[in-house]
PDB file of C-alpha atoms in Angstrom:
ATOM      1  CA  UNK A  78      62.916  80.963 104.264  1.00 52.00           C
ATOM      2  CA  UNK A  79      59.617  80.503 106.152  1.00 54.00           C
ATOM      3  CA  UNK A  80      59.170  80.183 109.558  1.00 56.00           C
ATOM      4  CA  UNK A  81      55.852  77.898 111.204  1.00 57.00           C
ATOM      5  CA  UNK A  82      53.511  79.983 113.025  1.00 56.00           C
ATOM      6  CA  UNK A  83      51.461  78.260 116.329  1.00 62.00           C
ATOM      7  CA  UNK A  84      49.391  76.586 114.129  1.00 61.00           C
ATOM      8  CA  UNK A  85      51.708  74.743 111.969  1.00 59.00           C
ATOM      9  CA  UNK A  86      51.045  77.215 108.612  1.00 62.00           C
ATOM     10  CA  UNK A  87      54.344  78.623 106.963  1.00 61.00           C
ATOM     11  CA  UNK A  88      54.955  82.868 107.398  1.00 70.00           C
ATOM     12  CA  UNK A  89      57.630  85.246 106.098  1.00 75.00           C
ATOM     13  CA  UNK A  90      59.766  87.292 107.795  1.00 77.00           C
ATOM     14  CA  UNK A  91      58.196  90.538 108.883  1.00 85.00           C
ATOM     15  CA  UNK A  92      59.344  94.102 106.793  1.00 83.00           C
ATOM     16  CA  UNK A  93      61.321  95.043 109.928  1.00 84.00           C
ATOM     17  CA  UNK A  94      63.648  92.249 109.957  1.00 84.00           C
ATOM     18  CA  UNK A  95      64.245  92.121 106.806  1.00 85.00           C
ATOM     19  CA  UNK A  96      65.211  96.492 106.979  1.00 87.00           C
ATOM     20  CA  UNK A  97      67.371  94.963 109.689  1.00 87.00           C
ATOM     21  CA  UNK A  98      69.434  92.481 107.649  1.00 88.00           C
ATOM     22  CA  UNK A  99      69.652  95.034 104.775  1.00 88.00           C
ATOM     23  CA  UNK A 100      70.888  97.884 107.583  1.00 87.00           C
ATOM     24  CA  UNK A 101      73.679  95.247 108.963  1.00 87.00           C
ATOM     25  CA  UNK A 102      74.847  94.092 105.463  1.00 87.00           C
ATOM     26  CA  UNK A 103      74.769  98.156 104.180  1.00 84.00           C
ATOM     27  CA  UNK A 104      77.083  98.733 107.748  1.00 82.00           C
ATOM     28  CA  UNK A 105      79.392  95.691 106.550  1.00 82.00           C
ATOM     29  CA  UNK A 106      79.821  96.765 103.400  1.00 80.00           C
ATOM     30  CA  UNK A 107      80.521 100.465 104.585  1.00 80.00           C
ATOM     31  CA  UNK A 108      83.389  99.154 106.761  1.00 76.00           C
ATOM     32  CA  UNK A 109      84.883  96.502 104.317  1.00 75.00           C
ATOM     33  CA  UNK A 110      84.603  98.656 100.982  1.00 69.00           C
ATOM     34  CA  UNK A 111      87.021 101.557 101.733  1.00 70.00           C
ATOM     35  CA  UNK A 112      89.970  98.735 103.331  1.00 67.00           C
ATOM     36  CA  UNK A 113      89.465  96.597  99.962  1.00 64.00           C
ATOM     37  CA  UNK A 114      90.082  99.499  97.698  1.00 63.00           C
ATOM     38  CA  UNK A 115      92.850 101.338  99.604  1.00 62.00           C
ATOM     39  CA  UNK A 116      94.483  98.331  99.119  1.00 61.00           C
ATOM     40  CA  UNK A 117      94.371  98.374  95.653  1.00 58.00           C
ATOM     41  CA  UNK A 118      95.908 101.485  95.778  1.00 63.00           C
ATOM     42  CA  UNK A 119      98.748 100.390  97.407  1.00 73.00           C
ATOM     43  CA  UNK A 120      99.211  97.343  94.891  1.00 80.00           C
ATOM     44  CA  UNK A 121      99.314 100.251  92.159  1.00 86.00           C
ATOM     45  CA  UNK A 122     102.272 101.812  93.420  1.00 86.00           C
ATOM     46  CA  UNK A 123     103.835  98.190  93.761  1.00 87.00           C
ATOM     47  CA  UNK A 124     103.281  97.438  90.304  1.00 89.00           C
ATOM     48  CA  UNK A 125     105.006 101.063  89.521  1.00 90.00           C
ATOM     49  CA  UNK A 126     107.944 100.144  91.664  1.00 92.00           C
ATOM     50  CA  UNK A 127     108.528  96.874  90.194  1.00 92.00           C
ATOM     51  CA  UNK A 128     107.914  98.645  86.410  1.00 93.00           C
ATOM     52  CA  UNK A 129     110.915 101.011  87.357  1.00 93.00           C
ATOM     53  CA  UNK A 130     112.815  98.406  88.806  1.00 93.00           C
ATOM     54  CA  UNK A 131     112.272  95.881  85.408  1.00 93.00           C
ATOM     55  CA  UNK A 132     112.765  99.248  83.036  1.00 94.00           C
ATOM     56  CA  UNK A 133     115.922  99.996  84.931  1.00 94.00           C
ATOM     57  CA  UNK A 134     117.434  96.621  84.209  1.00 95.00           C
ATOM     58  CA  UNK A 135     116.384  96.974  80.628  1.00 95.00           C
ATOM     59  CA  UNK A 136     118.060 100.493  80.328  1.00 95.00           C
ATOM     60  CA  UNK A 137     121.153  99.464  81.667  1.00 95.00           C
ATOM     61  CA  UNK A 138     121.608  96.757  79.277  1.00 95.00           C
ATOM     62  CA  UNK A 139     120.552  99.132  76.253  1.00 94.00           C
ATOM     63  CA  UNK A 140     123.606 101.273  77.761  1.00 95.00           C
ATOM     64  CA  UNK A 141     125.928  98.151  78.667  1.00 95.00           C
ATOM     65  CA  UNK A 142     125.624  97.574  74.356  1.00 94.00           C
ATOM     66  CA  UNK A 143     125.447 101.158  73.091  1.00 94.00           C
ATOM     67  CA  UNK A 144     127.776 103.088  75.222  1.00 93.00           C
ATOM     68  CA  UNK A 145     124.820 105.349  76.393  1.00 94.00           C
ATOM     69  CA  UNK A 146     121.041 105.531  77.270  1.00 95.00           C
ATOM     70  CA  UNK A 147     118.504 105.995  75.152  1.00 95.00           C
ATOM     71  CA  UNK A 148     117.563 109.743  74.750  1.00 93.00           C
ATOM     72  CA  UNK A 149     114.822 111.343  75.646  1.00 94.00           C
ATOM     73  CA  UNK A 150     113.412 111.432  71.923  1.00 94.00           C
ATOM     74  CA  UNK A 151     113.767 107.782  71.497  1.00 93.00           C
ATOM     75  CA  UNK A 152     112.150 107.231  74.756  1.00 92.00           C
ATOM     76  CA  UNK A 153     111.926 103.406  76.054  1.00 93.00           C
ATOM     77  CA  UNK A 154     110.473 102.715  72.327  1.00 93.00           C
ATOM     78  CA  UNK A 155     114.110 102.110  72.227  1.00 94.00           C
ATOM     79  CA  UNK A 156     113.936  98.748  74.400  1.00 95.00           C
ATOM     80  CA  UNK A 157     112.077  97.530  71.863  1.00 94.00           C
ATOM     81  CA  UNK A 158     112.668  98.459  68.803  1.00 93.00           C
ATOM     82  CA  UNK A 159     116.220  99.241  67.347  1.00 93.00           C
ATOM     83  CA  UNK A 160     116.761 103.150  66.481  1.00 92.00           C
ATOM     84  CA  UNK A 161     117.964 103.891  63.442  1.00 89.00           C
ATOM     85  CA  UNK A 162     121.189 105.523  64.214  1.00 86.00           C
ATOM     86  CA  UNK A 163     122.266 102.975  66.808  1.00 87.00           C
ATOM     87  CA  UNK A 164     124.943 100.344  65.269  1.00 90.00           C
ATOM     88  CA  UNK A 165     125.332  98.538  68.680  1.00 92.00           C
ATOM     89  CA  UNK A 166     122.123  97.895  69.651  1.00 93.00           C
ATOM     90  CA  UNK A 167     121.034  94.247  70.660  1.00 91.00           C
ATOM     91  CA  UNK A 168     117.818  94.200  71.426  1.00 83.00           C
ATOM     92  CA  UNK A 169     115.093  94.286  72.310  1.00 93.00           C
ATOM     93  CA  UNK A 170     115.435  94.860  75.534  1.00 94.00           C
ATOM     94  CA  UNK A 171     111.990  94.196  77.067  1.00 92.00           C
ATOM     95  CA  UNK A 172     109.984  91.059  75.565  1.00 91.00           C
ATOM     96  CA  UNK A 173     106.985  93.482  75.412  1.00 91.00           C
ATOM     97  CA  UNK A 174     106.362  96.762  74.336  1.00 91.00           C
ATOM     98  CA  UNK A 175     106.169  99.297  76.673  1.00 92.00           C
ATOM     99  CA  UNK A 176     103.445  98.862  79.135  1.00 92.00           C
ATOM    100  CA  UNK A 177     101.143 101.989  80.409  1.00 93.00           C
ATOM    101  CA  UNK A 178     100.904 102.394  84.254  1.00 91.00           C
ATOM    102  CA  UNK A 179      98.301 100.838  86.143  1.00 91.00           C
ATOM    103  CA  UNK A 180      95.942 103.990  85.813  1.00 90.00           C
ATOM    104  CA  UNK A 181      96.551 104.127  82.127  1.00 90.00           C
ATOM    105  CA  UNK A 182      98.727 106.911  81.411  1.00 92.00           C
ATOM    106  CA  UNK A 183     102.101 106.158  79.802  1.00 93.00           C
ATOM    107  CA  UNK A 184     105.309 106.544  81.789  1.00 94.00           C
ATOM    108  CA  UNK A 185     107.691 109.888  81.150  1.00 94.00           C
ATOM    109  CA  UNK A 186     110.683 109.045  80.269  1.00 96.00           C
ATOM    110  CA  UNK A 187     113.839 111.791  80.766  1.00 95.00           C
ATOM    111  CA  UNK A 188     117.076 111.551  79.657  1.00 93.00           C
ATOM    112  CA  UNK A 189     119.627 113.182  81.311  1.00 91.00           C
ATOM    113  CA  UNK A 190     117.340 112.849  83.967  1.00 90.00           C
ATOM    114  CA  UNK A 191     116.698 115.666  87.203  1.00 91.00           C
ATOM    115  CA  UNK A 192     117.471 113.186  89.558  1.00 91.00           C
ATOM    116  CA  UNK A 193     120.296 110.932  87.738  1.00 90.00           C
ATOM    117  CA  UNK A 194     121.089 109.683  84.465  1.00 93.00           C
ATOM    118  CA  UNK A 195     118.079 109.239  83.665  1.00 95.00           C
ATOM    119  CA  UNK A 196     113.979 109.668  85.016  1.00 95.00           C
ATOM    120  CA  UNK A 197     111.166 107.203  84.955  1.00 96.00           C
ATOM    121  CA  UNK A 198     107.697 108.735  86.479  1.00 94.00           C
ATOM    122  CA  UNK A 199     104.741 107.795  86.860  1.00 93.00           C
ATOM    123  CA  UNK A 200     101.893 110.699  87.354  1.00 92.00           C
ATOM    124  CA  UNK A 201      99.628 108.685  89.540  1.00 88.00           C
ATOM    125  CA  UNK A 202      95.892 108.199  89.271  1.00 86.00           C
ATOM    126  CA  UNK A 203      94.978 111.457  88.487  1.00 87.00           C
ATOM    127  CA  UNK A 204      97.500 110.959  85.241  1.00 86.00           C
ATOM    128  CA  UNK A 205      98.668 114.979  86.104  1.00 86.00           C
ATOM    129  CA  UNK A 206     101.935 116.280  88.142  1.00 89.00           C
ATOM    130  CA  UNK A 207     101.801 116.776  91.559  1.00 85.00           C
ATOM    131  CA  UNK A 208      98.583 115.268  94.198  1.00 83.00           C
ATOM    132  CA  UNK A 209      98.912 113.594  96.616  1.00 84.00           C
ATOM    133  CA  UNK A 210      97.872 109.654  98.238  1.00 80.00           C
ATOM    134  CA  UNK A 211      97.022 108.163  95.086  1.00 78.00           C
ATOM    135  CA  UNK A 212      97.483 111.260  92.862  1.00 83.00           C
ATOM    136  CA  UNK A 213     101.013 111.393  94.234  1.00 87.00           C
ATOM    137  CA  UNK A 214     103.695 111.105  91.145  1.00 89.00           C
ATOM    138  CA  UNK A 215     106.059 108.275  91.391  1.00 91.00           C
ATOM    139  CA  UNK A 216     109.705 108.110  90.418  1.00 92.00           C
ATOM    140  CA  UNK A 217     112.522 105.659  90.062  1.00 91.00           C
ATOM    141  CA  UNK A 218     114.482 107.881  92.466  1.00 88.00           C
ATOM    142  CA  UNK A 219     111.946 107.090  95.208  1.00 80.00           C
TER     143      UNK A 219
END
C-alpha cells in the first residue's frame, strides 16, 4: 500500500514499520503455534482410543465365532484374513486391514494379555516403550 505524502506524491512504508508488523506477526505466531499443535497431540491419542475401542469390538466377535481370541502369532491379521487352522471363523472382522497408529508404528498385539485377555498398545510418538506426554504408550486398559 502507499500512503500520500504533503504534496500529494505516493510513499512506502518506512523499514521500521514494516520490522514492526513482521515482530507482531513473529509474536502471534509464537503464541498460536505451540496451542495448534498440542492439540494435535491430543487428537492422536483420540484416534488411539477409538482404534482400541473399534479393535475390541472386532476381537470379541472373532471370539463370539471361534470360541477364543486370536493368538498372539496370528495377531489382528486375524480380523482380516481367515487363519488356516480356524474352522469357525466368519470374517473378516474389520472392513480394512489393520491400520498403523497415527505416528506410524503398528499396534502390539498380546494374547493372553498383562492386563486381561488380551493387550492392544500403542508406543506413542516416539514409536519406543515408555516416555512420557506424547511419547507416553497407550493401552486398551487405559
Amino acid at each position: 500500500m502507499t500512503r500520500l505524502g504533503k504534496r500529494g506524491t505516493a510513499r512506502g512504508f518506512t523499514l521500521l514499520e514494516l520490522l514492526v508488523v513482521i515482530v507482531i506477526i513473529g509474536m502471534l505466531v509464537g503464541y498460536v503455534g505451540p496451542k495448534y499443535f498440542k492439540q494435535v497431540g491430543k487428537s492422536q491419542v483420540t484416534v488411539v482410543r477409538d482404534q482400541f475401542h473399534a479393535f475390541g469390538q472386532a476381537l470379541d466377535q472373532f471370539r463370539l465365532d471361534t470360541g477364543h481370541y486370536p493368538s498372539t502369532q496370528q495377531g489382528m491379521a486375524a480380523l482380516v484374513d481367515k487363519p488356516a487352522n480356524e474352522t469357525r471363523w466368519d470374517g473378516p472382522y474389520l472392513k480394512k486391514a489393520v491400520p498403523l497408529d497415527p505416528w506410524g508404528t503398528a499396534y502390539v498385539y498380546k494374547q493372553p494379555g498383562d492386563h486381561g485377555e488380551y493387550d492392544l498398545i500403542s508406543y506413542g510418538r516416539d514409536g519406543v516403550p515408555g516416555g512420557t506426554g506424547e511419547d507416553a504408550d497407550l493401552g486398551n486398559w487405559e
